[in-house]
Every structure is written in structure tokens, then in C-alpha cells.
Short mmCIF file of C-alpha atoms in Angstrom, two decimals:
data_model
loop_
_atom_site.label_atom_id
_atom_site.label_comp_id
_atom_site.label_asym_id
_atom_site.label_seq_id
_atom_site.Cartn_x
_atom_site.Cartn_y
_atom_site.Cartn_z
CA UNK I 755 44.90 -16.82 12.97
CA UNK I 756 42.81 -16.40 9.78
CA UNK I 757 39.18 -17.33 11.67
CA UNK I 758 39.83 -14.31 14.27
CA UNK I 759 40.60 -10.33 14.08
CA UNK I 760 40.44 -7.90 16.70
CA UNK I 761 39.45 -3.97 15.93
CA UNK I 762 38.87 -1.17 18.98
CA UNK I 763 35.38 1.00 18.71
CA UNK I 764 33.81 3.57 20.63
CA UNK I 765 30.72 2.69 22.46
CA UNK I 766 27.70 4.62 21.71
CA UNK I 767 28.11 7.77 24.15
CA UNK I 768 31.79 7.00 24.76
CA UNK I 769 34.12 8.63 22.35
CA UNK I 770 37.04 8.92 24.82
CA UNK I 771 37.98 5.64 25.36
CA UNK I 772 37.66 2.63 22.85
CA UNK I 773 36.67 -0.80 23.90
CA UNK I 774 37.71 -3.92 22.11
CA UNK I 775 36.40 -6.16 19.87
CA UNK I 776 38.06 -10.02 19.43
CA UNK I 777 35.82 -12.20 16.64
CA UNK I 778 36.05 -15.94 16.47
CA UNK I 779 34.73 -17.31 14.06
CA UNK I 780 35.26 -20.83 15.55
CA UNK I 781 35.93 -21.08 19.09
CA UNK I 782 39.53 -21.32 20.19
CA UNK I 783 41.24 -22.23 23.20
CA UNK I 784 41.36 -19.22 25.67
CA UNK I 785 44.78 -19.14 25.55
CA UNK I 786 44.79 -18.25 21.77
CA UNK I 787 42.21 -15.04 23.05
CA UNK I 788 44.84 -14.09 25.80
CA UNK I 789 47.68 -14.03 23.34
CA UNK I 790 45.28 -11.72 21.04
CA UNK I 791 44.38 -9.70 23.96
CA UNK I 792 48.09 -9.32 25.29
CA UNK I 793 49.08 -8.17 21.37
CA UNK I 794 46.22 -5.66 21.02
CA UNK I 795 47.12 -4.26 24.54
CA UNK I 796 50.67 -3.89 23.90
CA UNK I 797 50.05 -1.88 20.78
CA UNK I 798 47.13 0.09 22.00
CA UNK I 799 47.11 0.24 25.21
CA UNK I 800 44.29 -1.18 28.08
CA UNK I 801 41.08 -0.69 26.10
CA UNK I 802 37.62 0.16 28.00
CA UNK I 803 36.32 -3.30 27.75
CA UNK I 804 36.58 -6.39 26.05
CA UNK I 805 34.24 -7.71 23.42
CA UNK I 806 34.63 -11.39 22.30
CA UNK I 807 32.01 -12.45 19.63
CA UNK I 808 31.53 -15.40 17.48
CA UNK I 809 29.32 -16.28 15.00
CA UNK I 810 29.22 -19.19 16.18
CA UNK I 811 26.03 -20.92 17.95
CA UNK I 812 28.71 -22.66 20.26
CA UNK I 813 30.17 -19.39 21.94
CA UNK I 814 31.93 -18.47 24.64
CA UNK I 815 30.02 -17.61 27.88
CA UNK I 816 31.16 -15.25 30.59
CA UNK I 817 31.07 -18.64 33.20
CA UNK I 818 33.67 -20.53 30.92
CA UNK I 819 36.16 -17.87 31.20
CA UNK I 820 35.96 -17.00 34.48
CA UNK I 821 36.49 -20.71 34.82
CA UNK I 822 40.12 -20.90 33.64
CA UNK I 823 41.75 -19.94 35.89
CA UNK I 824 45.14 -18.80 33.42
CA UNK I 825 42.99 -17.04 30.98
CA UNK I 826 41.69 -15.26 33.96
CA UNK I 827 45.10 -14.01 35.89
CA UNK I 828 46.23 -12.85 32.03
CA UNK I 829 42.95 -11.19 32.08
CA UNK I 830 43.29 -9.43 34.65
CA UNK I 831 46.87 -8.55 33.86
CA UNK I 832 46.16 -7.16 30.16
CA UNK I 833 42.78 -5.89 31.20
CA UNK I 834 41.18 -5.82 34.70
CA UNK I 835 38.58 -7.37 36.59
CA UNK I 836 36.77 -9.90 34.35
CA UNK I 837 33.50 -9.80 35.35
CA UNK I 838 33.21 -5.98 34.49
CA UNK I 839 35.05 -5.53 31.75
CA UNK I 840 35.15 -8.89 29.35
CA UNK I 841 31.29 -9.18 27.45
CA UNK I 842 30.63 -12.48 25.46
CA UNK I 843 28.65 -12.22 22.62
CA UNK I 844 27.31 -14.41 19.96
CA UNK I 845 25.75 -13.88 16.38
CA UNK I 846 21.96 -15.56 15.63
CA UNK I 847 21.18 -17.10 11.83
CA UNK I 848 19.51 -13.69 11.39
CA UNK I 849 22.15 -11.52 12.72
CA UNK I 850 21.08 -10.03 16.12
CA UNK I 851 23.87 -10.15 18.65
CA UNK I 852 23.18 -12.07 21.89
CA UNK I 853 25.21 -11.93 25.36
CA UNK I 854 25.85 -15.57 26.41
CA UNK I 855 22.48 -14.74 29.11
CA UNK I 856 20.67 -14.72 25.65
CA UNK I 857 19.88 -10.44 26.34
CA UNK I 858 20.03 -8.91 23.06
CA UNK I 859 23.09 -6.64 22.52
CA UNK I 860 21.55 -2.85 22.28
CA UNK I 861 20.80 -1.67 19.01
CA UNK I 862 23.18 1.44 18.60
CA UNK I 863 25.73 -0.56 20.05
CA UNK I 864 25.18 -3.57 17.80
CA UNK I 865 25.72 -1.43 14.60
CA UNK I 866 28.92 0.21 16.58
CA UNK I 867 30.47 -2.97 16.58
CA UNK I 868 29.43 -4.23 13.33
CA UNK I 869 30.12 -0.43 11.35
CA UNK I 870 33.59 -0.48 13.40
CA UNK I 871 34.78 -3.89 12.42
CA UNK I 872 33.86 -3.03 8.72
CA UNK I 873 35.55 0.04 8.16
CA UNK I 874 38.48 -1.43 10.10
CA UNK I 875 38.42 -3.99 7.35
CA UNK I 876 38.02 -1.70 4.78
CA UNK I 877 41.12 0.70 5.71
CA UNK I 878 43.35 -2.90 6.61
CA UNK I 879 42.66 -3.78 2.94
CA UNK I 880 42.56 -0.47 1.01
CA UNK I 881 38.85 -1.20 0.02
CA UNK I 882 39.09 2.24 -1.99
CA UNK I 883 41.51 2.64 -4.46
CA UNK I 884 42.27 6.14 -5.51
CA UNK I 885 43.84 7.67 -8.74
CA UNK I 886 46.46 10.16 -8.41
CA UNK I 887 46.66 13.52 -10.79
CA UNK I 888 47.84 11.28 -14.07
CA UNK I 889 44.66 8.98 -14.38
CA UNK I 890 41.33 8.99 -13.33
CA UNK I 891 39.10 5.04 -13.43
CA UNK I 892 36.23 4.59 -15.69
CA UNK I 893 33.36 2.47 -13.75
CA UNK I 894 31.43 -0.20 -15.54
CA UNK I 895 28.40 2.25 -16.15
CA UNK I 896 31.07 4.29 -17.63
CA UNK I 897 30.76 7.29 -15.31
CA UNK I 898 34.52 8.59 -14.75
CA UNK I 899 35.87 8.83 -11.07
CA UNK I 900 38.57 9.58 -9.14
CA UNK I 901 37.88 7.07 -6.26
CA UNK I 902 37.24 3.01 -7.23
CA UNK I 903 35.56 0.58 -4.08
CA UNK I 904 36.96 -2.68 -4.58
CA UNK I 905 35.16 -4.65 -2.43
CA UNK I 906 37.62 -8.23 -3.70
CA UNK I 907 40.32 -6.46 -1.53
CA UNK I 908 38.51 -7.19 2.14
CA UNK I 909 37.68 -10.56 1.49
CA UNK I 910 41.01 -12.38 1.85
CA UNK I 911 40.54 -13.88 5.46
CA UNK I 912 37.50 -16.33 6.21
CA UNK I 913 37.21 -15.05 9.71
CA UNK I 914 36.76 -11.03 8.69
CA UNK I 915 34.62 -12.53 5.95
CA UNK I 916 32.31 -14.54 7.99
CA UNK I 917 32.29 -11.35 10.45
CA UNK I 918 30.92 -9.47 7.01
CA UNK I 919 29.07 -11.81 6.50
CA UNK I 920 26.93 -11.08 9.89
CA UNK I 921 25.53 -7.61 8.43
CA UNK I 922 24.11 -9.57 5.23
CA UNK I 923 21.92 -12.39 7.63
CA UNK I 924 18.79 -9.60 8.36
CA UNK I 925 18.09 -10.09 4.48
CA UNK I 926 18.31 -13.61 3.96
CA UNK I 927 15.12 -15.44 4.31
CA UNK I 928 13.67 -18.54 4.41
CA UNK I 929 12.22 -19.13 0.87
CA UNK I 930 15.10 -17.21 -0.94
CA UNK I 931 16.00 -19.74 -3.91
CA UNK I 932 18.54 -18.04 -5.87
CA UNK I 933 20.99 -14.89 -5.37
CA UNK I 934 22.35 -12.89 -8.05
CA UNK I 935 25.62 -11.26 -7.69
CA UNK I 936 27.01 -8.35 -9.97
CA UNK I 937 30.68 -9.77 -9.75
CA UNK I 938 31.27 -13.34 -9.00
CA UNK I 939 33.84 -12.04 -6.83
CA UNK I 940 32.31 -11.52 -3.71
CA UNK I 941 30.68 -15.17 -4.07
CA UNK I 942 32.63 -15.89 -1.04
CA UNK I 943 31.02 -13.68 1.37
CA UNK I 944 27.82 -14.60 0.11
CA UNK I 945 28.78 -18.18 0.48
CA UNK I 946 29.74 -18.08 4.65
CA UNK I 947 26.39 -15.65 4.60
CA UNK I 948 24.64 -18.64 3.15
CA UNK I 949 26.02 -20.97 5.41
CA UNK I 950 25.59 -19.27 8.78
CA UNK I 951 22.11 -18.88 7.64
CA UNK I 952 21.17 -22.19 7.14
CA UNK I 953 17.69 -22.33 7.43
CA UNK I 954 16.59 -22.23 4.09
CA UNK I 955 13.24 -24.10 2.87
CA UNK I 956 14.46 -24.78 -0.43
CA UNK I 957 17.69 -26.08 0.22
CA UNK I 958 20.48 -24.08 -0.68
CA UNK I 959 19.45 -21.33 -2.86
CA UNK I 960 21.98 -21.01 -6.01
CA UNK I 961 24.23 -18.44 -6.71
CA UNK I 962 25.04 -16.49 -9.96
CA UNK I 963 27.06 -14.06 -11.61
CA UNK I 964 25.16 -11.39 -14.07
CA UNK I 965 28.13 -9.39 -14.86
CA UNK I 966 27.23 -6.22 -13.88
CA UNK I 967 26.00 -3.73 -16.81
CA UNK I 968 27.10 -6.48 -19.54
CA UNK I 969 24.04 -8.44 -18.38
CA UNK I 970 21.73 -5.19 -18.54
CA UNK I 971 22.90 -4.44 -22.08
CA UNK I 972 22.22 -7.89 -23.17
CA UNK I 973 19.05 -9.96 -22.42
CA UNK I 974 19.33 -12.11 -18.88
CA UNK I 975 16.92 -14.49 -17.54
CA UNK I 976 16.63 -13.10 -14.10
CA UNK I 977 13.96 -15.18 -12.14
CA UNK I 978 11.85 -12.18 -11.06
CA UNK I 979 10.06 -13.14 -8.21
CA UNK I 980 10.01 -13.00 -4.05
CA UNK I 981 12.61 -15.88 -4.44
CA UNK I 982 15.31 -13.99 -5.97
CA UNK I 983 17.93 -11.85 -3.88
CA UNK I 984 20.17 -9.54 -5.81
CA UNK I 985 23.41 -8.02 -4.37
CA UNK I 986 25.57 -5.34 -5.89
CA UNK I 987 29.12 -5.54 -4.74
CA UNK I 988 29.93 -1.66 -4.71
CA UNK I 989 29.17 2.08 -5.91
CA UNK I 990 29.82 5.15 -5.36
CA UNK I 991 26.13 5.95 -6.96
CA UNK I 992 23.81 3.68 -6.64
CA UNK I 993 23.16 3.73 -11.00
CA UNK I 994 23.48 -0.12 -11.58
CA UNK I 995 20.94 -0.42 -8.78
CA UNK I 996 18.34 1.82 -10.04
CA UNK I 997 19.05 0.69 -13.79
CA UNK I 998 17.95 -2.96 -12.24
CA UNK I 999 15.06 -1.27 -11.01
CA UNK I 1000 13.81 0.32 -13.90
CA UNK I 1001 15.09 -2.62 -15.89
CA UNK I 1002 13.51 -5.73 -14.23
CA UNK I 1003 10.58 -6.33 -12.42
CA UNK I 1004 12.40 -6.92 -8.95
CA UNK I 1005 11.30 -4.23 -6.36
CA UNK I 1006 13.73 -2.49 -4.91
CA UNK I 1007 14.42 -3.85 -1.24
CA UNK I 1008 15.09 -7.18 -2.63
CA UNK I 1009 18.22 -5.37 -3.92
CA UNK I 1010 21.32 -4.69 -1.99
CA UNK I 1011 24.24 -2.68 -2.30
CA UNK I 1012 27.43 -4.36 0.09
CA UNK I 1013 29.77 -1.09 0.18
CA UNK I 1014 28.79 1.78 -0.92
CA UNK I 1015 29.31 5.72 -0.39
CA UNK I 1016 26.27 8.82 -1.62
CA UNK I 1017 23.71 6.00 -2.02
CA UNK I 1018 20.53 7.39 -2.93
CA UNK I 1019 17.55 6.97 -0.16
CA UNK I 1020 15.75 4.81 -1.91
CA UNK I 1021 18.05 1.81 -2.48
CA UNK I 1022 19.35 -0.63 0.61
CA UNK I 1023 22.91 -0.28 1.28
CA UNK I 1024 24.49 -2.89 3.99
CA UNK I 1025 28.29 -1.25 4.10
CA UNK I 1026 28.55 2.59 4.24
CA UNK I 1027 32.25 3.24 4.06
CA UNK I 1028 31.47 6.92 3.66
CA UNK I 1029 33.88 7.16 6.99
CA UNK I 1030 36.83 5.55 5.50
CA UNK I 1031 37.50 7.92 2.84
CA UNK I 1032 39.61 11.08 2.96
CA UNK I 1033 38.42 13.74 1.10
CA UNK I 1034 35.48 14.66 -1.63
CA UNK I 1035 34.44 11.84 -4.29
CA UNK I 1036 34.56 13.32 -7.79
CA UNK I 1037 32.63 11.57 -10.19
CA UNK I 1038 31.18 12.46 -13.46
#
């Protein structure tokens, strides 16, 4: 099903056995979850516990499963006793994750699930590209390197997206007007980030492309304000970032880097996919 994925993780403390993670991003029918859940546990094994999150206001709730009574005997089959080991979880407009009791998921294991999901994403789509011995890439700041984040690769599926999509809601606000995006390809994310939102002031704010470095070597009519969001897809060195520092008058935490690896402590990075990469990055 494109609107659902499901990843393992380690909860914080736990780094024998990994729990998993199912993400709706529109309810299903439980049976649908119980034929994910039988998949996942046929490949992998029985997993610690079970996480099933939506970003949807209209979750699931602990009482609704235990209430059928087939999703429960598969449960218990695939998994074990439900009421220890399944967790139901839902995503607020701003992006804190909520049991279905409304208790806040912990923080440390809130960015476990979200940092796992990612770089599960990431490695499913080959989110880096890497040269071989014969060719190296030339970035758009025209730095040479021998490792190239494409972040167009992990946004194929509307339900990983709109899981992305999650990480992006703490920066959204309600008087943002306009977002400017580096590539218009990741419009998409930005677009479910928009809409899961959704409680804008202004309407929705409007979304454009500045093309990178071709917009910094060329004069572009950047609105530069506390209305105006701008989002870098990728780097592997934060440069198009700081030149938008030095080059505009927007401060600094009002732009954000989605994937990035060695981002300097300065900028605000939402993806670091540091993790999912073998070996030194070279660049020049």
C-alpha cells in the first residue's frame, strides 16, 4: 500500500532487540495492519513491540484494536499479548507524537522513531549516490565530491512522504506566507507538510523554486521577512545555506537544510543521514 511502510528501530536503551514501526497515513482496516504485521514478522522475525502511527488526527486507539476480535487472535499469533506489546500513536499539526491516551511519546524515543524511519527511507531509495574510481560529481556550488544526496529519490510514495513530512511540522508556523525551496523537486514533501499543518493565518502560504546558486548569482526577489521559510533540499556542507545567509537578510533559523551530512553548528538541519553512509565523504 503506498499510504503505509513499516521499518524496525531500537528503543532508546534497547539495542538488542528492535521494535516495530507500521505508519498509516490514512487509517486502514485492521486487517490490512495484520497482513503488514504477519509480512514484517515473517521476514524479521517477532519484533519487541509494535508501533502503529498515523499522521492522522483520526488514529487508531489501543481500545479499537483490542476490539476486533480477528486483528487480535493474529496479534497475538505474529506478536503476543496486545495490551503490552502493540502502542498507538498519532502525529499533532506541530509534530509531537501522542499515544491514543493523549501522553506525549518520550522525547528520545520520538526522534528514535522518526531518525529510524528516515534513514530506512533513505537506504530503501539510495538517497546517496556515490561515484566509483572513473568519475567524481560536481555540486551546484561547484565543490567536487565523491558522494551526491539526492533527496528526489525518497519521495516516490505519499505515505513515507507524509511520514517525512512529520519532522518538517516543528518549523511551520502560523503566519508563514511563502516557502522557498532550492529545487522544486521536493515541492511534494513540502506540500503534505503544508497540508498536515493546516493552521495557517494567511491561508496557504505559496511555494517557490529559487534554483539553488543560479538564483544567488543572479538578482531574486526573496520576500525577506518573519513570513518567509526557506528550505534547502540537501548538502554535504552546508555552503548554499551560509551563502543565503551572508547573501540575504533572512536570519539563519528561518533556514533549513532537509538531508544533510557535516552540517556546520550554526545552520538547522531536519535529516542527518550521517548514519546511512559507508565510509569517509571526500569533498573539495
Amino acid at each position: 500500500m503506498s499510504h503505509c511502510f513499516a521499518f524496525r528501530f531500537f528503543e532508546p536503551d534497547d539495542h538488542e532487540r528492535e521494535s516495530l514501526a507500521v505508519f498509516i497515513e490514512f487509517k486502514v482496516s485492521l486487517d490490512a495492519v495484520a497482513r503488514i504485521l504477519k509480512q514484517d514478522v515473517t521476514d524479521n522475525l517477532v519484533p519487541k513491540n509494535v508501533y502503529l502511527i498515523t499522521s492522522s488526527q483520526d488514529g487508531f486507539s489501543l481500545a479499537e484494536c483490542k476490539n476486533d476480535e480477528s486483528f487480535v487472535s493474529e496479534f497475538d499469533s505474529y506478536v503476543g499479548e496486545i495490551d503490552s506489546r502493540l502502542r498507538c500513536i498519532k502525529s499533532s499539526h506541530v509534530g509531537v507524537l501522542s499515544y491514543c491516551d493523549a501522553e506525549e511519546v518520550e522525547e528520545r524515543l520520538s526522534f528514535s522513531i522518526l531518525q529510524s524511519g528516515m534513514v530506512a527511507l533513505f537506504r530503501k531509495h539510495r538517497g546517496l549516490i556515490v561515484s566509483n574510481t572513473a568519475y567524481h560529481f560536481v555540486k551546484p556550488s561547484e565543490a567536487h565530491c565523491d558522494k551526491f544526496i539526492r533527496a528526489s529519490n525518497l519521495l516516490i510514495s505519499s505515505g513515507e512522504v507524509a511520514f517525512l513530512a512529520i519532522s518538517l511540522l516543528p518549523f511551520l508556523k502560523t503566519d508563514l506566507k511563502r516557502i522557498y525551496v532550492d529545487t522544486s523537486s521536493i515541492s511534494f514533501l513540502i506540500s503534505i507538510a503544508i497540508r498536515l499543518y493546516a493552521k495557517f493565518e494567511c491561508g496557504t502560504p505559496a511555494l517557490e523554486s529559487f534554483e539553488s546558486y543560479g538564483a544567488l548569482n543572479e538578482h531574486y526577489d526573496f520576500v525577506e521577512d518573519e513570513s518567509s521559510l526557506i528550505i534547502v533540499s540537501a548538502t554535504t556542507s552546508g555552503s548554499l545555506a551560509s551563502k543565503l545567509v551572508n547573501d540575504t537578510n533572512i536570519p539563519s533559523n528561518q533556514i533549513l537544510t532537509l538531508f544533510h551530512i557535516n552540517l556546520p553548528s550554526d545552520q538547522v538541519g531536519i535529516f542527518d543521514v550521517s548514519s546511512a553512509t559507508e565510509g569517509e565523504l571526500i569533498s573539495t
